[in-house]
Amino acid sequence: MIFLDENRINELWETIKEKINSLVPSITAAQSTATTAQQTAEAAQQAADNCLPLSGGTITGMVTRAEDNGKNTNIMTVPYPTIAFYQNRIISSSDWGDINDTESFRITGVKYPTHDADAANKLYVDCHIINPNLLDNAYFGNPVNQRWQTEYTGNAYTIDRWYIYAGRLDIVRDSHIKITRNNMTDYFDLRQYLEGFNKDLVYTFSILSDGKLYSITGTFTSNPVTKTPFGEIQISWSGGEANIVVIRPLTTDPVNITAAKLELGHIQTLAHQENGVWVLNEIPNYALELVKCQRYQFDIIGNFIGPFNDIAIGTTNNGIAEFIISLPTSMRARPSLNCDFSKIQIANVEANSYSYATNGEVMFASNAEVCIHFSCTTIDGKARLRSDNKKIILDANL
């Protein structure tokens, strides 16, 4: 056992105090560092809550942030869905699926992007990155209508590219089309025939009807059908190259349709919701839709501008009048002639000779023009093609 006298104890105590005093600066520095770390964390949290700006792109897209130069860069870890740059891709750590509007605001500072530097939540991306519409003439607020009727009945083509079975189609100007089934006995649907489609790929077909959106996803060969309050919609393969999309009312009540869309993939991009209301993502260019439709049919009169209602200048010889008609685009196949021949006038103005056609046909067609023959009794010579009812249709529909 060791005994220390009072002087030795005092010496040890002084030594201990000196050691403690020498540690004070280190302790103070450590406390300051801890405080700074806490403040930094709080500041980072506040930045995330208010606005953590991201340069370029969306939650789901392939993007590059300028200052990263393609490097992997973690953005932040926060107690709600996080996002980070990884190999030039923005990724989300959320296990919940879509990042909603609230979380989008907390992470990126915006609910909906208004600037190129704003990030967007996945719901916004799904609705606003718009796939091409594989249908023709599918905006019914202003449809291409080369047959010039406001209502159609029976088994026939109606507005361009759309065929109706045993019912009625009405055009409501600047709004929609209305289709009505005649009865519950006869088969009825509105359809578009499609060419050149890979029937085994996955497509989504959507329509906007009476303010509600309905869609179906699948391959043409699987013939998927989805039920709607008015009936059903379907994509289908009917053999060969004949793929079709179908709108089939199962009631005699009128069905109003604003627009339709067929696109590749599992997601519809026809419309998005704003304050609970479905809004179309785009209004197609009418001129482009017209040219697309003219591949399948071309109304010579309705699209012709010329003096004295003369459509074309040709010749008559031995009861046959021949005319060359220029085409706005190449047609799908050699068209047939669809018109009321009793309204087609063949005029030899110089000889003061006029007669109406008794029949006619398309003799040949190239990418740029067609040659049409009409039977008539007009005197041989220079001839003018005229029509009384503004409808001479070159028909190459499927």
mmCIF file of N, CA and C in Angstrom, residues 50-135:
data_model
loop_
_atom_site.group_PDB
_atom_site.id
_atom_site.type_symbol
_atom_site.label_atom_id
_atom_site.label_comp_id
_atom_site.label_asym_id
_atom_site.label_seq_id
_atom_site.Cartn_x
_atom_site.Cartn_y
_atom_site.Cartn_z
ATOM 1 N N ASN A 50 -37.860 23.872 -48.920
ATOM 2 C CA ASN A 50 -38.211 25.056 -49.716
ATOM 3 C C ASN A 50 -37.973 24.824 -51.202
ATOM 4 N N CYS A 51 -36.748 24.548 -51.560
ATOM 5 C CA CYS A 51 -36.460 24.343 -52.985
ATOM 6 C C CYS A 51 -35.061 23.784 -53.138
ATOM 7 N N LEU A 52 -34.966 22.582 -53.681
ATOM 8 C CA LEU A 52 -33.682 22.013 -54.029
ATOM 9 C C LEU A 52 -33.625 21.966 -55.543
ATOM 10 N N PRO A 53 -33.087 23.016 -56.195
ATOM 11 C CA PRO A 53 -33.181 23.093 -57.652
ATOM 12 C C PRO A 53 -32.346 22.016 -58.342
ATOM 13 N N LEU A 54 -32.903 21.485 -59.396
ATOM 14 C CA LEU A 54 -32.211 20.513 -60.222
ATOM 15 C C LEU A 54 -32.163 21.055 -61.636
ATOM 16 N N SER A 55 -31.056 20.899 -62.327
ATOM 17 C CA SER A 55 -30.940 21.441 -63.676
ATOM 18 C C SER A 55 -31.274 20.364 -64.682
ATOM 19 N N GLY A 56 -32.382 20.533 -65.377
ATOM 20 C CA GLY A 56 -32.706 19.706 -66.517
ATOM 21 C C GLY A 56 -33.446 18.432 -66.176
ATOM 22 N N GLY A 57 -34.509 18.180 -66.934
ATOM 23 C CA GLY A 57 -35.083 16.863 -66.965
ATOM 24 C C GLY A 57 -36.197 16.598 -65.988
ATOM 25 N N THR A 58 -36.444 15.324 -65.784
ATOM 26 C CA THR A 58 -37.583 14.859 -65.016
ATOM 27 C C THR A 58 -37.154 13.735 -64.095
ATOM 28 N N ILE A 59 -38.065 13.340 -63.237
ATOM 29 C CA ILE A 59 -37.762 12.264 -62.294
ATOM 30 C C ILE A 59 -37.407 10.975 -63.030
ATOM 31 N N THR A 60 -38.038 10.716 -64.183
ATOM 32 C CA THR A 60 -37.860 9.430 -64.843
ATOM 33 C C THR A 60 -37.009 9.476 -66.088
ATOM 34 N N GLY A 61 -36.596 10.649 -66.558
ATOM 35 C CA GLY A 61 -35.913 10.747 -67.834
ATOM 36 C C GLY A 61 -34.405 10.604 -67.729
ATOM 37 N N MET A 62 -33.768 10.437 -68.873
ATOM 38 C CA MET A 62 -32.320 10.429 -68.954
ATOM 39 C C MET A 62 -31.859 11.873 -69.068
ATOM 40 N N VAL A 63 -31.076 12.348 -68.111
ATOM 41 C CA VAL A 63 -30.686 13.748 -68.086
ATOM 42 C C VAL A 63 -29.223 13.871 -67.720
ATOM 43 N N THR A 64 -28.645 15.036 -67.985
ATOM 44 C CA THR A 64 -27.295 15.370 -67.545
ATOM 45 C C THR A 64 -27.325 16.749 -66.928
ATOM 46 N N ARG A 65 -26.824 16.873 -65.720
ATOM 47 C CA ARG A 65 -26.736 18.175 -65.087
ATOM 48 C C ARG A 65 -25.413 18.805 -65.497
ATOM 49 N N ALA A 66 -25.444 20.041 -65.956
ATOM 50 C CA ALA A 66 -24.279 20.653 -66.597
ATOM 51 C C ALA A 66 -23.033 20.588 -65.724
ATOM 52 N N GLU A 67 -23.191 20.890 -64.423
ATOM 53 C CA GLU A 67 -22.015 20.964 -63.574
ATOM 54 C C GLU A 67 -21.474 19.584 -63.196
ATOM 55 N N ASP A 68 -22.228 18.513 -63.500
ATOM 56 C CA ASP A 68 -21.764 17.177 -63.149
ATOM 57 C C ASP A 68 -20.807 16.604 -64.187
ATOM 58 N N ASN A 69 -20.962 17.043 -65.447
ATOM 59 C CA ASN A 69 -20.152 16.514 -66.531
ATOM 60 C C ASN A 69 -20.232 14.994 -66.604
ATOM 61 N N GLY A 70 -21.439 14.479 -66.334
ATOM 62 C CA GLY A 70 -21.648 13.047 -66.460
ATOM 63 C C GLY A 70 -21.230 12.228 -65.270
ATOM 64 N N LYS A 71 -20.763 12.853 -64.194
ATOM 65 C CA LYS A 71 -20.312 12.103 -63.017
ATOM 66 C C LYS A 71 -21.503 11.698 -62.164
ATOM 67 N N ASN A 72 -21.291 10.664 -61.340
ATOM 68 C CA ASN A 72 -22.315 10.274 -60.389
ATOM 69 C C ASN A 72 -22.347 11.280 -59.253
ATOM 70 N N THR A 73 -23.490 11.842 -58.976
ATOM 71 C CA THR A 73 -23.579 12.876 -57.956
ATOM 72 C C THR A 73 -24.804 12.636 -57.094
ATOM 73 N N ASN A 74 -24.599 12.378 -55.808
ATOM 74 C CA ASN A 74 -25.734 12.271 -54.907
ATOM 75 C C ASN A 74 -26.241 13.662 -54.588
ATOM 76 N N ILE A 75 -27.550 13.824 -54.533
ATOM 77 C CA ILE A 75 -28.122 15.143 -54.290
ATOM 78 C C ILE A 75 -28.368 15.372 -52.798
ATOM 79 N N MET A 76 -29.128 14.517 -52.189
ATOM 80 C CA MET A 76 -29.445 14.742 -50.778
ATOM 81 C C MET A 76 -30.170 13.515 -50.236
ATOM 82 N N THR A 77 -30.046 13.302 -48.968
ATOM 83 C CA THR A 77 -30.840 12.278 -48.296
ATOM 84 C C THR A 77 -31.787 12.976 -47.344
ATOM 85 N N VAL A 78 -33.063 12.741 -47.558
ATOM 86 C CA VAL A 78 -34.093 13.390 -46.758
ATOM 87 C C VAL A 78 -35.095 12.332 -46.330
ATOM 88 N N PRO A 79 -35.896 12.618 -45.283
ATOM 89 C CA PRO A 79 -36.790 11.589 -44.745
ATOM 90 C C PRO A 79 -38.066 11.409 -45.567
ATOM 91 N N TYR A 80 -38.023 11.696 -46.867
ATOM 92 C CA TYR A 80 -39.126 11.400 -47.782
ATOM 93 C C TYR A 80 -38.469 11.003 -49.100
ATOM 94 N N PRO A 81 -39.223 10.657 -50.138
ATOM 95 C CA PRO A 81 -38.590 10.125 -51.345
ATOM 96 C C PRO A 81 -37.411 10.969 -51.799
ATOM 97 N N THR A 82 -36.268 10.314 -52.027
ATOM 98 C CA THR A 82 -35.065 11.047 -52.415
ATOM 99 C C THR A 82 -34.780 10.858 -53.893
ATOM 100 N N ILE A 83 -33.988 11.765 -54.435
ATOM 101 C CA ILE A 83 -33.581 11.656 -55.822
ATOM 102 C C ILE A 83 -32.084 11.875 -55.904
ATOM 103 N N ALA A 84 -31.458 11.280 -56.909
ATOM 104 C CA ALA A 84 -30.019 11.407 -57.074
ATOM 105 C C ALA A 84 -29.664 11.240 -58.539
ATOM 106 N N PHE A 85 -28.526 11.794 -58.936
ATOM 107 C CA PHE A 85 -27.994 11.558 -60.259
ATOM 108 C C PHE A 85 -27.147 10.292 -60.202
ATOM 109 N N TYR A 86 -27.399 9.379 -61.120
ATOM 110 C CA TYR A 86 -26.592 8.167 -61.205
ATOM 111 C C TYR A 86 -26.418 7.824 -62.682
ATOM 112 N N GLN A 87 -25.175 7.888 -63.161
ATOM 113 C CA GLN A 87 -24.857 7.622 -64.558
ATOM 114 C C GLN A 87 -25.788 8.408 -65.492
ATOM 115 N N ASN A 88 -25.867 9.723 -65.226
ATOM 116 C CA ASN A 88 -26.650 10.651 -66.031
ATOM 117 C C ASN A 88 -28.153 10.398 -65.975
ATOM 118 N N ARG A 89 -28.614 9.685 -64.985
ATOM 119 C CA ARG A 89 -30.050 9.408 -64.867
ATOM 120 C C ARG A 89 -30.537 9.864 -63.507
ATOM 121 N N ILE A 90 -31.643 10.586 -63.480
ATOM 122 C CA ILE A 90 -32.238 10.932 -62.187
ATOM 123 C C ILE A 90 -33.008 9.722 -61.697
ATOM 124 N N ILE A 91 -32.715 9.288 -60.475
ATOM 125 C CA ILE A 91 -33.416 8.138 -59.910
ATOM 126 C C ILE A 91 -34.095 8.548 -58.621
ATOM 127 N N SER A 92 -35.099 7.782 -58.225
ATOM 128 C CA SER A 92 -35.842 8.053 -57.002
ATOM 129 C C SER A 92 -35.741 6.855 -56.072
ATOM 130 N N SER A 93 -35.586 7.136 -54.776
ATOM 131 C CA SER A 93 -35.503 6.049 -53.805
ATOM 132 C C SER A 93 -36.868 5.667 -53.262
ATOM 133 N N SER A 94 -37.928 6.291 -53.772
ATOM 134 C CA SER A 94 -39.267 6.044 -53.250
ATOM 135 C C SER A 94 -39.697 4.610 -53.502
ATOM 136 N N ASP A 95 -40.226 3.968 -52.491
ATOM 137 C CA ASP A 95 -40.804 2.638 -52.648
ATOM 138 C C ASP A 95 -42.306 2.723 -52.901
ATOM 139 N N TRP A 96 -42.817 3.922 -53.041
ATOM 140 C CA TRP A 96 -44.271 4.088 -53.135
ATOM 141 C C TRP A 96 -44.759 4.179 -54.570
ATOM 142 N N GLY A 97 -43.860 4.109 -55.581
ATOM 143 C CA GLY A 97 -44.301 4.330 -56.944
ATOM 144 C C GLY A 97 -44.109 5.780 -57.314
ATOM 145 N N ASP A 98 -45.158 6.399 -57.842
ATOM 146 C CA ASP A 98 -45.059 7.786 -58.296
ATOM 147 C C ASP A 98 -44.753 8.734 -57.146
ATOM 148 N N ILE A 99 -43.955 9.746 -57.439
ATOM 149 C CA ILE A 99 -43.790 10.855 -56.512
ATOM 150 C C ILE A 99 -44.939 11.814 -56.764
ATOM 151 N N ASN A 100 -45.705 12.094 -55.735
ATOM 152 C CA ASN A 100 -46.900 12.898 -55.956
ATOM 153 C C ASN A 100 -46.581 14.391 -55.951
ATOM 154 N N ASP A 101 -47.647 15.199 -56.140
ATOM 155 C CA ASP A 101 -47.452 16.638 -56.252
ATOM 156 C C ASP A 101 -46.803 17.223 -55.004
ATOM 157 N N THR A 102 -47.246 16.753 -53.809
ATOM 158 C CA THR A 102 -46.726 17.295 -52.558
ATOM 159 C C THR A 102 -45.241 16.999 -52.420
ATOM 160 N N GLU A 103 -44.868 15.725 -52.653
ATOM 161 C CA GLU A 103 -43.468 15.355 -52.520
ATOM 162 C C GLU A 103 -42.635 16.005 -53.613
ATOM 163 N N SER A 104 -43.227 16.178 -54.794
ATOM 164 C CA SER A 104 -42.505 16.855 -55.862
ATOM 165 C C SER A 104 -42.135 18.267 -55.431
ATOM 166 N N PHE A 105 -43.043 18.949 -54.769
ATOM 167 C CA PHE A 105 -42.768 20.314 -54.327
ATOM 168 C C PHE A 105 -41.690 20.321 -53.252
ATOM 169 N N ARG A 106 -41.757 19.365 -52.324
ATOM 170 C CA ARG A 106 -40.779 19.313 -51.233
ATOM 171 C C ARG A 106 -39.380 19.024 -51.785
ATOM 172 N N ILE A 107 -39.292 18.178 -52.803
ATOM 173 C CA ILE A 107 -37.995 17.795 -53.326
ATOM 174 C C ILE A 107 -37.460 18.828 -54.307
ATOM 175 N N THR A 108 -38.309 19.329 -55.193
ATOM 176 C CA THR A 108 -37.826 20.154 -56.300
ATOM 177 C C THR A 108 -38.269 21.603 -56.221
ATOM 178 N N GLY A 109 -39.173 21.908 -55.299
ATOM 179 C CA GLY A 109 -39.608 23.289 -55.158
ATOM 180 C C GLY A 109 -40.723 23.675 -56.098
ATOM 181 N N VAL A 110 -41.176 22.737 -56.976
ATOM 182 C CA VAL A 110 -42.271 23.039 -57.896
ATOM 183 C C VAL A 110 -43.252 21.880 -57.908
ATOM 184 N N LYS A 111 -44.526 22.219 -58.078
ATOM 185 C CA LYS A 111 -45.557 21.200 -58.238
ATOM 186 C C LYS A 111 -45.625 20.763 -59.692
ATOM 187 N N TYR A 112 -45.680 21.744 -60.575
ATOM 188 C CA TYR A 112 -45.621 21.479 -62.011
ATOM 189 C C TYR A 112 -44.458 22.278 -62.588
ATOM 190 N N PRO A 113 -43.624 21.705 -63.450
ATOM 191 C CA PRO A 113 -42.473 22.426 -63.988
ATOM 192 C C PRO A 113 -42.896 23.587 -64.870
ATOM 193 N N THR A 114 -42.242 24.715 -64.690
ATOM 194 C CA THR A 114 -42.525 25.896 -65.504
ATOM 195 C C THR A 114 -41.271 26.399 -66.188
ATOM 196 N N HIS A 115 -40.143 25.752 -65.946
ATOM 197 C CA HIS A 115 -38.863 26.191 -66.490
ATOM 198 C C HIS A 115 -38.036 24.961 -66.817
ATOM 199 N N ASP A 116 -37.131 25.082 -67.769
ATOM 200 C CA ASP A 116 -36.310 23.943 -68.166
ATOM 201 C C ASP A 116 -35.521 23.345 -67.011
ATOM 202 N N ALA A 117 -35.205 24.162 -65.990
ATOM 203 C CA ALA A 117 -34.411 23.678 -64.868
ATOM 204 C C ALA A 117 -35.250 22.972 -63.817
ATOM 205 N N ASP A 118 -36.571 22.977 -63.965
ATOM 206 C CA ASP A 118 -37.438 22.358 -62.968
ATOM 207 C C ASP A 118 -37.540 20.862 -63.203
ATOM 208 N N ALA A 119 -37.494 20.095 -62.118
ATOM 209 C CA ALA A 119 -37.797 18.678 -62.216
ATOM 210 C C ALA A 119 -39.302 18.491 -62.108
ATOM 211 N N ALA A 120 -39.789 17.344 -62.553
ATOM 212 C CA ALA A 120 -41.233 17.098 -62.556
ATOM 213 C C ALA A 120 -41.522 15.743 -61.938
ATOM 214 N N ASN A 121 -42.667 15.635 -61.301
ATOM 215 C CA ASN A 121 -43.049 14.340 -60.748
ATOM 216 C C ASN A 121 -43.450 13.392 -61.869
ATOM 217 N N LYS A 122 -43.454 12.104 -61.583
ATOM 218 C CA LYS A 122 -43.678 11.092 -62.618
ATOM 219 C C LYS A 122 -45.058 11.209 -63.243
ATOM 220 N N LEU A 123 -46.049 11.551 -62.447
ATOM 221 C CA LEU A 123 -47.394 11.695 -62.986
ATOM 222 C C LEU A 123 -47.426 12.760 -64.071
ATOM 223 N N TYR A 124 -46.719 13.865 -63.814
ATOM 224 C CA TYR A 124 -46.666 14.928 -64.817
ATOM 225 C C TYR A 124 -45.953 14.424 -66.075
ATOM 226 N N VAL A 125 -44.870 13.690 -65.887
ATOM 227 C CA VAL A 125 -44.118 13.176 -67.026
ATOM 228 C C VAL A 125 -44.971 12.245 -67.864
ATOM 229 N N ASP A 126 -45.673 11.316 -67.204
ATOM 230 C CA ASP A 126 -46.500 10.356 -67.922
ATOM 231 C C ASP A 126 -47.559 11.048 -68.759
ATOM 232 N N CYS A 127 -48.046 12.189 -68.269
ATOM 233 C CA CYS A 127 -49.119 12.887 -68.954
ATOM 234 C C CYS A 127 -48.607 13.855 -70.013
ATOM 235 N N HIS A 128 -47.381 14.313 -69.898
ATOM 236 C CA HIS A 128 -46.939 15.409 -70.757
ATOM 237 C C HIS A 128 -45.847 15.026 -71.754
ATOM 238 N N ILE A 129 -45.179 13.890 -71.582
ATOM 239 C CA ILE A 129 -44.312 13.399 -72.643
ATOM 240 C C ILE A 129 -45.215 12.609 -73.567
ATOM 241 N N ILE A 130 -45.534 13.199 -74.714
ATOM 242 C CA ILE A 130 -46.645 12.726 -75.524
ATOM 243 C C ILE A 130 -46.147 11.799 -76.629
ATOM 244 N N ASN A 131 -46.683 10.591 -76.680
ATOM 245 C CA ASN A 131 -46.357 9.652 -77.746
ATOM 246 C C ASN A 131 -47.090 10.033 -79.023
ATOM 247 N N PRO A 132 -46.538 9.668 -80.181
ATOM 248 C CA PRO A 132 -47.254 9.920 -81.432
ATOM 249 C C PRO A 132 -48.576 9.151 -81.468
ATOM 250 N N ASN A 133 -49.587 9.765 -82.075
ATOM 251 C CA ASN A 133 -50.875 9.104 -82.258
ATOM 252 C C ASN A 133 -50.808 8.292 -83.547
ATOM 253 N N LEU A 134 -50.997 6.993 -83.446
ATOM 254 C CA LEU A 134 -50.907 6.113 -84.597
ATOM 255 C C LEU A 134 -52.205 6.054 -85.390
ATOM 256 N N LEU A 135 -53.249 6.696 -84.893
ATOM 257 C CA LEU A 135 -54.506 6.796 -85.634
ATOM 258 C C LEU A 135 -54.479 8.023 -86.530
#
